[in-house]
Amino acid sequence: MNTEDTRAILTISLLAAFADGRKHEREHEQVRRIAEGLAQDAAVGLPQLVQDVLLKRVDVAGAAAALGSAEARQLAYEMAVGVCDADGAQSAAERAFLADLAQRLQLDGAEASAYSAQAETLAEAALPVAAAPAAGTKPVVDEAELDRAIVNAAVVNGALELLPESLSTLAIIPLQMKLVHRVGLAYGYPLDSGHVKDFLATAGVGLTSQYLEQAGRKLLGGLLGKGLFGGLGKQAVSSGLAFATTWALGHVAKRYYAGGRTLSAEMLRQSYTDLLQQARGLQAQYGPQIQQQARTLDTTKVMALVRGR
């Protein structure tokens, strides 16, 4: 794809990020930060694109018309679906946005609906239901086993970052939620999805902005949509973000729930930031495992992982 295609796809993705009109200003700021971070990877003027979207100087019709190939139109739709589903099931406004987008991109209606349904399945994946421990009992936590679970989850998500399918990127978020749920449960806190999302938001992890960063890096690096084994060698495409964020979230969840949820919001964010830096230093150590894991995954296995099968 050329630079014009890339700009148009990212414009559509940003329009999708603000399609429901309900996102908190904190999420808007994270999207702006992601755009500034991605700007160094390609001369597409992402910070300016964010301003154009927020000030309504661009629209879906113009961006869709700028796409020059069927592949680019399909990628634009897939990324928009991922952005809309990243923070949960689509709202009515997001469904309307995607329906209009599919029509403007001249996509097959049945195929577009099928892809959106797959993405919804990932976004709505239920967390395991568990009962609270009996009053006055304190769980016995196997710290070593929990640490292994965090590393395993981080390696799997690092592998998903290397895969070219859009759905693999979207799967990272529900798998992170499952990890936080597992950590909380180990310390006697049976969390539902609302609690987990609140924890992620308090730690400073924006769901929509995280998806946008992951998918944006794949797009700018030329990996998104490419053949599986043609893309695995492109380590430069992978920032290690998925491994690092997952590892950091698992360990900050350990600190938070082991301490009886007494960390303040500020302390939680600072702990996550510190752990994220620590996790980035581990990426090289686990790189071979991440590569090997990536070669064992496909869309069917990704869907099964999220569903817990």
Tab-separated table of C-alpha atoms in Angstrom:
chain	number	residue	atom	x	y	z
A	1	MET	CA	0.000	0.000	0.000
A	2	ASN	CA	1.094	3.554	-0.623
A	3	THR	CA	1.202	6.434	1.850
A	4	GLU	CA	-2.201	7.720	0.734
A	5	ASP	CA	-3.808	4.355	1.515
A	6	THR	CA	-2.126	4.278	4.914
A	7	ARG	CA	-3.301	7.790	5.745
A	8	ALA	CA	-6.844	6.941	4.709
A	9	ILE	CA	-6.924	3.735	6.791
A	10	LEU	CA	-5.614	5.541	9.858
A	11	THR	CA	-8.119	8.357	9.318
A	12	ILE	CA	-10.959	5.830	9.256
A	13	SER	CA	-9.543	4.166	12.384
A	14	LEU	CA	-9.471	7.492	14.219
A	15	LEU	CA	-13.017	8.295	13.083
A	16	ALA	CA	-14.045	4.892	14.463
A	17	ALA	CA	-12.343	5.675	17.779
A	18	PHE	CA	-14.638	8.650	18.280
A	19	ALA	CA	-17.734	7.229	16.576
A	20	ASP	CA	-19.780	6.627	19.715
A	21	GLY	CA	-19.204	10.098	21.140
A	22	ARG	CA	-18.991	8.691	24.676
A	23	LYS	CA	-15.285	8.190	25.184
A	24	HIS	CA	-13.765	9.937	28.159
A	25	GLU	CA	-11.362	12.819	27.568
A	26	ARG	CA	-8.675	10.607	29.119
A	27	GLU	CA	-9.125	8.184	26.206
A	28	HIS	CA	-8.998	11.060	23.726
A	29	GLU	CA	-5.672	12.121	25.208
A	30	GLN	CA	-4.310	8.583	24.971
A	31	VAL	CA	-5.305	8.416	21.300
A	32	ARG	CA	-3.451	11.676	20.712
A	33	ARG	CA	-0.400	10.274	22.516
A	34	ILE	CA	-0.497	7.099	20.433
A	35	ALA	CA	-0.674	9.156	17.247
A	36	GLU	CA	2.376	11.164	18.271
A	37	GLY	CA	4.270	7.975	19.070
A	38	LEU	CA	3.378	6.373	15.750
A	39	ALA	CA	4.285	9.500	13.794
A	40	GLN	CA	7.970	8.610	13.955
A	41	ASP	CA	7.302	5.371	12.095
A	42	ALA	CA	5.920	6.854	8.886
A	43	ALA	CA	5.501	10.225	7.224
A	44	VAL	CA	1.713	10.149	7.365
A	45	GLY	CA	1.205	13.102	9.711
A	46	LEU	CA	-0.759	11.232	12.378
A	47	PRO	CA	-0.922	14.060	14.945
A	48	GLN	CA	-2.465	16.259	12.256
A	49	LEU	CA	-4.908	13.488	11.364
A	50	VAL	CA	-6.084	13.402	14.985
A	51	GLN	CA	-6.745	17.148	14.889
A	52	ASP	CA	-8.542	16.824	11.561
A	53	VAL	CA	-10.810	14.127	13.014
A	54	LEU	CA	-11.557	16.003	16.241
A	55	LEU	CA	-12.288	19.223	14.339
A	56	LYS	CA	-14.393	17.314	11.777
A	57	ARG	CA	-12.252	18.394	8.844
A	58	VAL	CA	-12.325	14.837	7.441
A	59	ASP	CA	-15.098	12.308	7.034
A	60	VAL	CA	-15.658	8.657	6.162
A	61	ALA	CA	-16.723	9.394	2.606
A	62	GLY	CA	-13.504	11.213	1.729
A	63	ALA	CA	-11.238	8.693	3.446
A	64	ALA	CA	-13.008	5.723	1.829
A	65	ALA	CA	-12.771	7.313	-1.615
A	66	ALA	CA	-8.999	7.726	-1.185
A	67	LEU	CA	-8.397	3.968	-0.852
A	68	GLY	CA	-7.018	2.550	-4.060
A	69	SER	CA	-7.298	-1.230	-3.687
A	70	ALA	CA	-9.614	-3.946	-2.431
A	71	GLU	CA	-6.956	-4.991	0.106
A	72	ALA	CA	-6.736	-1.477	1.519
A	73	ARG	CA	-10.527	-1.217	1.782
A	74	GLN	CA	-10.718	-4.540	3.627
A	75	LEU	CA	-7.950	-3.522	6.046
A	76	ALA	CA	-9.673	-0.205	6.702
A	77	TYR	CA	-12.856	-2.004	7.668
A	78	GLU	CA	-11.077	-4.575	9.836
A	79	MET	CA	-9.175	-1.902	11.745
A	80	ALA	CA	-12.343	0.144	12.258
A	81	VAL	CA	-14.147	-2.912	13.626
A	82	GLY	CA	-11.245	-3.583	15.987
A	83	VAL	CA	-11.256	-0.005	17.241
A	84	CYS	CA	-15.014	-0.131	17.899
A	85	ASP	CA	-14.780	-3.500	19.689
A	86	ALA	CA	-11.612	-2.863	21.701
A	87	ASP	CA	-13.469	-1.547	24.765
A	88	GLY	CA	-16.364	-3.995	24.569
A	89	ALA	CA	-19.422	-4.669	22.474
A	90	GLN	CA	-20.323	-2.127	19.819
A	91	SER	CA	-22.717	0.651	20.712
A	92	ALA	CA	-25.625	1.529	18.442
A	93	ALA	CA	-23.654	4.493	17.097
A	94	GLU	CA	-20.649	2.282	16.348
A	95	ARG	CA	-22.808	-0.307	14.571
A	96	ALA	CA	-24.284	2.444	12.416
A	97	PHE	CA	-20.793	3.796	11.692
A	98	LEU	CA	-19.531	0.380	10.605
A	99	ALA	CA	-22.578	-0.348	8.452
A	100	ASP	CA	-22.117	2.962	6.655
A	101	LEU	CA	-18.388	2.319	6.316
A	102	ALA	CA	-18.887	-1.139	4.787
A	103	GLN	CA	-21.241	0.347	2.220
A	104	ARG	CA	-18.881	3.184	1.315
A	105	LEU	CA	-15.997	0.720	0.994
A	106	GLN	CA	-18.150	-1.415	-1.325
A	107	LEU	CA	-17.572	-4.542	0.737
A	108	ASP	CA	-19.661	-7.674	0.521
A	109	GLY	CA	-22.323	-7.237	3.189
A	110	ALA	CA	-22.336	-10.859	4.363
A	111	GLU	CA	-18.541	-11.004	4.642
A	112	ALA	CA	-18.384	-7.699	6.502
A	113	SER	CA	-21.076	-8.862	8.932
A	114	ALA	CA	-19.278	-12.165	9.504
A	115	TYR	CA	-16.016	-10.411	10.333
A	116	SER	CA	-17.768	-7.994	12.683
A	117	ALA	CA	-19.480	-10.931	14.427
A	118	GLN	CA	-16.115	-12.628	14.993
A	119	ALA	CA	-14.750	-9.442	16.495
A	120	GLU	CA	-17.824	-9.109	18.726
A	121	THR	CA	-17.248	-12.649	19.962
A	122	LEU	CA	-13.755	-11.673	21.071
A	123	ALA	CA	-14.909	-8.389	22.619
A	124	GLU	CA	-17.712	-10.039	24.590
A	125	ALA	CA	-15.754	-13.092	25.754
A	126	ALA	CA	-17.007	-13.790	29.254
A	127	LEU	CA	-14.652	-14.045	32.188
A	128	PRO	CA	-14.896	-17.257	34.256
A	129	VAL	CA	-17.500	-17.099	36.997
A	130	ALA	CA	-16.100	-17.808	40.467
A	131	ALA	CA	-17.545	-17.587	43.937
A	132	ALA	CA	-16.044	-15.346	46.587
A	133	PRO	CA	-14.037	-17.137	49.299
A	134	ALA	CA	-15.757	-17.862	52.591
A	135	ALA	CA	-15.703	-14.984	55.043
A	136	GLY	CA	-12.589	-14.935	57.210
A	137	THR	CA	-10.576	-17.238	54.954
A	138	LYS	CA	-7.379	-16.142	53.279
A	139	PRO	CA	-6.425	-17.790	49.974
A	140	VAL	CA	-3.141	-19.660	49.788
A	141	VAL	CA	-1.381	-18.189	46.761
A	142	ASP	CA	1.222	-20.092	44.769
A	143	GLU	CA	3.360	-17.078	43.830
A	144	ALA	CA	5.661	-19.054	41.542
A	145	GLU	CA	2.734	-20.495	39.608
A	146	LEU	CA	1.177	-17.053	39.272
A	147	ASP	CA	4.459	-15.643	37.973
A	148	ARG	CA	4.599	-18.428	35.390
A	149	ALA	CA	1.043	-17.658	34.324
A	150	ILE	CA	1.956	-13.998	33.833
A	151	VAL	CA	4.981	-14.867	31.696
A	152	ASN	CA	2.951	-17.339	29.629
A	153	ALA	CA	0.221	-14.767	29.014
A	154	ALA	CA	2.810	-12.159	28.052
A	155	VAL	CA	4.511	-14.549	25.610
A	156	VAL	CA	1.183	-15.442	23.966
A	157	ASN	CA	0.268	-11.786	23.558
A	158	GLY	CA	3.756	-11.027	22.263
A	159	ALA	CA	3.165	-13.730	19.657
A	160	LEU	CA	-0.200	-12.240	18.725
A	161	GLU	CA	1.579	-8.951	18.050
A	162	LEU	CA	3.609	-10.709	15.351
A	163	LEU	CA	0.624	-12.171	13.512
A	164	PRO	CA	-0.748	-10.369	10.455
A	165	GLU	CA	-4.454	-10.940	11.133
A	166	SER	CA	-6.460	-8.049	12.549
A	167	LEU	CA	-8.362	-10.382	14.859
A	168	SER	CA	-5.120	-11.485	16.523
A	169	THR	CA	-4.506	-7.872	17.562
A	170	LEU	CA	-7.997	-7.547	18.987
A	171	ALA	CA	-7.517	-10.756	21.017
A	172	ILE	CA	-4.720	-9.210	23.087
A	173	ILE	CA	-7.087	-7.116	25.213
A	174	PRO	CA	-9.485	-9.896	26.355
A	175	LEU	CA	-6.483	-12.102	27.152
A	176	GLN	CA	-5.070	-9.311	29.330
A	177	MET	CA	-8.447	-9.061	31.049
A	178	LYS	CA	-8.441	-12.806	31.689
A	179	LEU	CA	-4.982	-12.516	33.251
A	180	VAL	CA	-6.046	-9.721	35.622
A	181	HIS	CA	-9.129	-11.763	36.504
A	182	ARG	CA	-6.946	-14.786	37.303
A	183	VAL	CA	-4.624	-12.733	39.511
A	184	GLY	CA	-7.508	-11.124	41.372
A	185	LEU	CA	-9.156	-14.487	41.943
A	186	ALA	CA	-5.910	-15.962	43.291
A	187	TYR	CA	-6.011	-13.361	46.065
A	188	GLY	CA	-9.701	-13.865	46.782
A	189	TYR	CA	-11.270	-11.236	44.533
A	190	PRO	CA	-13.712	-12.702	41.967
A	191	LEU	CA	-13.798	-9.869	39.425
A	192	ASP	CA	-16.315	-9.258	36.657
A	193	SER	CA	-15.466	-7.518	33.382
A	194	GLY	CA	-16.512	-4.122	34.749
A	195	HIS	CA	-14.076	-4.418	37.653
A	196	VAL	CA	-11.262	-5.494	35.338
A	197	LYS	CA	-11.900	-2.603	32.938
A	198	ASP	CA	-11.911	-0.162	35.863
A	199	PHE	CA	-8.589	-1.593	37.033
A	200	LEU	CA	-7.052	-1.216	33.557
A	201	ALA	CA	-8.338	2.356	33.222
A	202	THR	CA	-7.017	3.309	36.653
A	203	ALA	CA	-3.616	1.830	35.789
A	204	GLY	CA	-3.601	4.035	32.701
A	205	VAL	CA	-4.303	1.436	30.027
A	206	GLY	CA	-6.765	2.682	27.413
A	207	LEU	CA	-8.410	-0.201	25.552
A	208	THR	CA	-9.187	1.665	22.338
A	209	SER	CA	-5.845	3.464	22.260
A	210	GLN	CA	-3.942	0.229	22.954
A	211	TYR	CA	-5.626	-1.511	20.028
A	212	LEU	CA	-4.999	1.502	17.812
A	213	GLU	CA	-1.302	1.465	18.696
A	214	GLN	CA	-0.914	-2.265	18.109
A	215	ALA	CA	-2.765	-2.300	14.797
A	216	GLY	CA	-1.206	0.991	13.718
A	217	ARG	CA	2.301	-0.364	14.194
A	218	LYS	CA	1.436	-3.449	12.154
A	219	LEU	CA	-0.012	-1.298	9.397
A	220	LEU	CA	2.917	1.130	9.305
A	221	GLY	CA	5.395	-1.743	9.410
A	222	GLY	CA	3.789	-3.466	6.460
A	223	LEU	CA	2.796	-6.572	8.420
A	224	LEU	CA	-0.980	-6.244	8.696
A	225	GLY	CA	-2.707	-8.486	6.181
A	226	LYS	CA	0.480	-10.189	4.947
A	227	GLY	CA	1.019	-13.919	4.833
A	228	LEU	CA	1.834	-15.432	8.233
A	229	PHE	CA	5.361	-16.712	7.653
A	230	GLY	CA	6.238	-13.757	5.454
A	231	GLY	CA	5.718	-11.479	8.433
A	232	LEU	CA	7.204	-13.338	11.378
A	233	GLY	CA	10.734	-12.301	10.594
A	234	LYS	CA	9.904	-8.616	10.834
A	235	GLN	CA	10.928	-8.074	14.441
A	236	ALA	CA	11.198	-4.337	13.748
A	237	VAL	CA	7.410	-4.268	13.352
A	238	SER	CA	6.959	-5.596	16.869
A	239	SER	CA	7.608	-2.982	19.512
A	240	GLY	CA	7.294	-5.615	22.226
A	241	LEU	CA	4.324	-3.607	23.476
A	242	ALA	CA	1.976	-6.573	23.851
A	243	PHE	CA	4.511	-8.597	25.856
A	244	ALA	CA	5.463	-5.625	28.022
A	245	THR	CA	1.946	-4.382	28.773
A	246	THR	CA	0.702	-7.874	29.596
A	247	TRP	CA	3.639	-8.658	31.890
A	248	ALA	CA	3.334	-5.274	33.623
A	249	LEU	CA	-0.444	-5.610	34.065
A	250	GLY	CA	-0.062	-9.062	35.577
A	251	HIS	CA	2.497	-7.892	38.112
A	252	VAL	CA	0.778	-4.647	39.019
A	253	ALA	CA	-2.385	-6.693	39.560
A	254	LYS	CA	-0.379	-8.900	41.936
A	255	ARG	CA	0.744	-5.866	43.927
A	256	TYR	CA	-2.747	-4.412	44.019
A	257	TYR	CA	-4.730	-7.491	45.028
A	258	ALA	CA	-2.042	-8.967	47.288
A	259	GLY	CA	-2.102	-5.666	49.164
A	260	GLY	CA	-5.848	-5.769	49.650
A	261	ARG	CA	-6.588	-3.165	46.942
A	262	THR	CA	-5.134	-0.359	49.059
A	263	LEU	CA	-2.956	1.282	46.389
A	264	SER	CA	-4.188	4.730	45.401
A	265	ALA	CA	-4.900	5.487	41.747
A	266	GLU	CA	-1.682	7.494	41.530
A	267	MET	CA	0.378	4.697	43.098
A	268	LEU	CA	-1.240	2.147	40.792
A	269	ARG	CA	-0.380	4.174	37.683
A	270	GLN	CA	3.180	4.739	38.867
A	271	SER	CA	3.628	1.051	39.650
A	272	TYR	CA	2.375	0.123	36.193
A	273	THR	CA	4.716	2.637	34.551
A	274	ASP	CA	7.698	1.284	36.507
A	275	LEU	CA	6.819	-2.326	35.711
A	276	LEU	CA	6.351	-1.483	32.039
A	277	GLN	CA	9.942	-0.245	31.901
A	278	GLN	CA	11.104	-3.411	33.614
A	279	ALA	CA	9.130	-5.551	31.156
A	280	ARG	CA	10.712	-3.872	28.144
A	281	GLY	CA	14.075	-5.089	29.399
A	282	LEU	CA	12.818	-8.684	29.312
A	283	GLN	CA	11.675	-8.704	25.701
A	284	ALA	CA	14.977	-9.958	24.263
A	285	GLN	CA	15.082	-12.772	26.831
A	286	TYR	CA	11.683	-14.083	25.791
A	287	GLY	CA	11.985	-13.247	22.072
A	288	PRO	CA	12.664	-16.838	20.915
A	289	GLN	CA	9.655	-18.135	22.874
A	290	ILE	CA	7.463	-15.421	21.375
A	291	GLN	CA	8.606	-16.308	17.847
A	292	GLN	CA	7.988	-20.012	18.424
A	293	GLN	CA	4.554	-19.360	19.922
A	294	ALA	CA	3.602	-17.211	16.923
A	295	ARG	CA	4.265	-20.141	14.573
A	296	THR	CA	1.708	-22.295	16.410
A	297	LEU	CA	-1.184	-19.812	16.279
A	298	ASP	CA	-3.912	-19.194	13.745
A	299	THR	CA	-7.318	-17.513	13.892
A	300	THR	CA	-9.084	-20.643	15.151
A	301	LYS	CA	-6.594	-21.108	17.990
A	302	VAL	CA	-6.762	-17.416	18.867
A	303	MET	CA	-10.545	-17.567	19.185
A	304	ALA	CA	-10.233	-20.688	21.363
A	305	LEU	CA	-7.678	-19.001	23.627
A	306	VAL	CA	-10.006	-16.089	24.298
A	307	ARG	CA	-12.917	-18.412	24.966
A	308	GLY	CA	-10.756	-20.364	27.417
A	309	ARG	CA	-10.740	-23.639	25.493
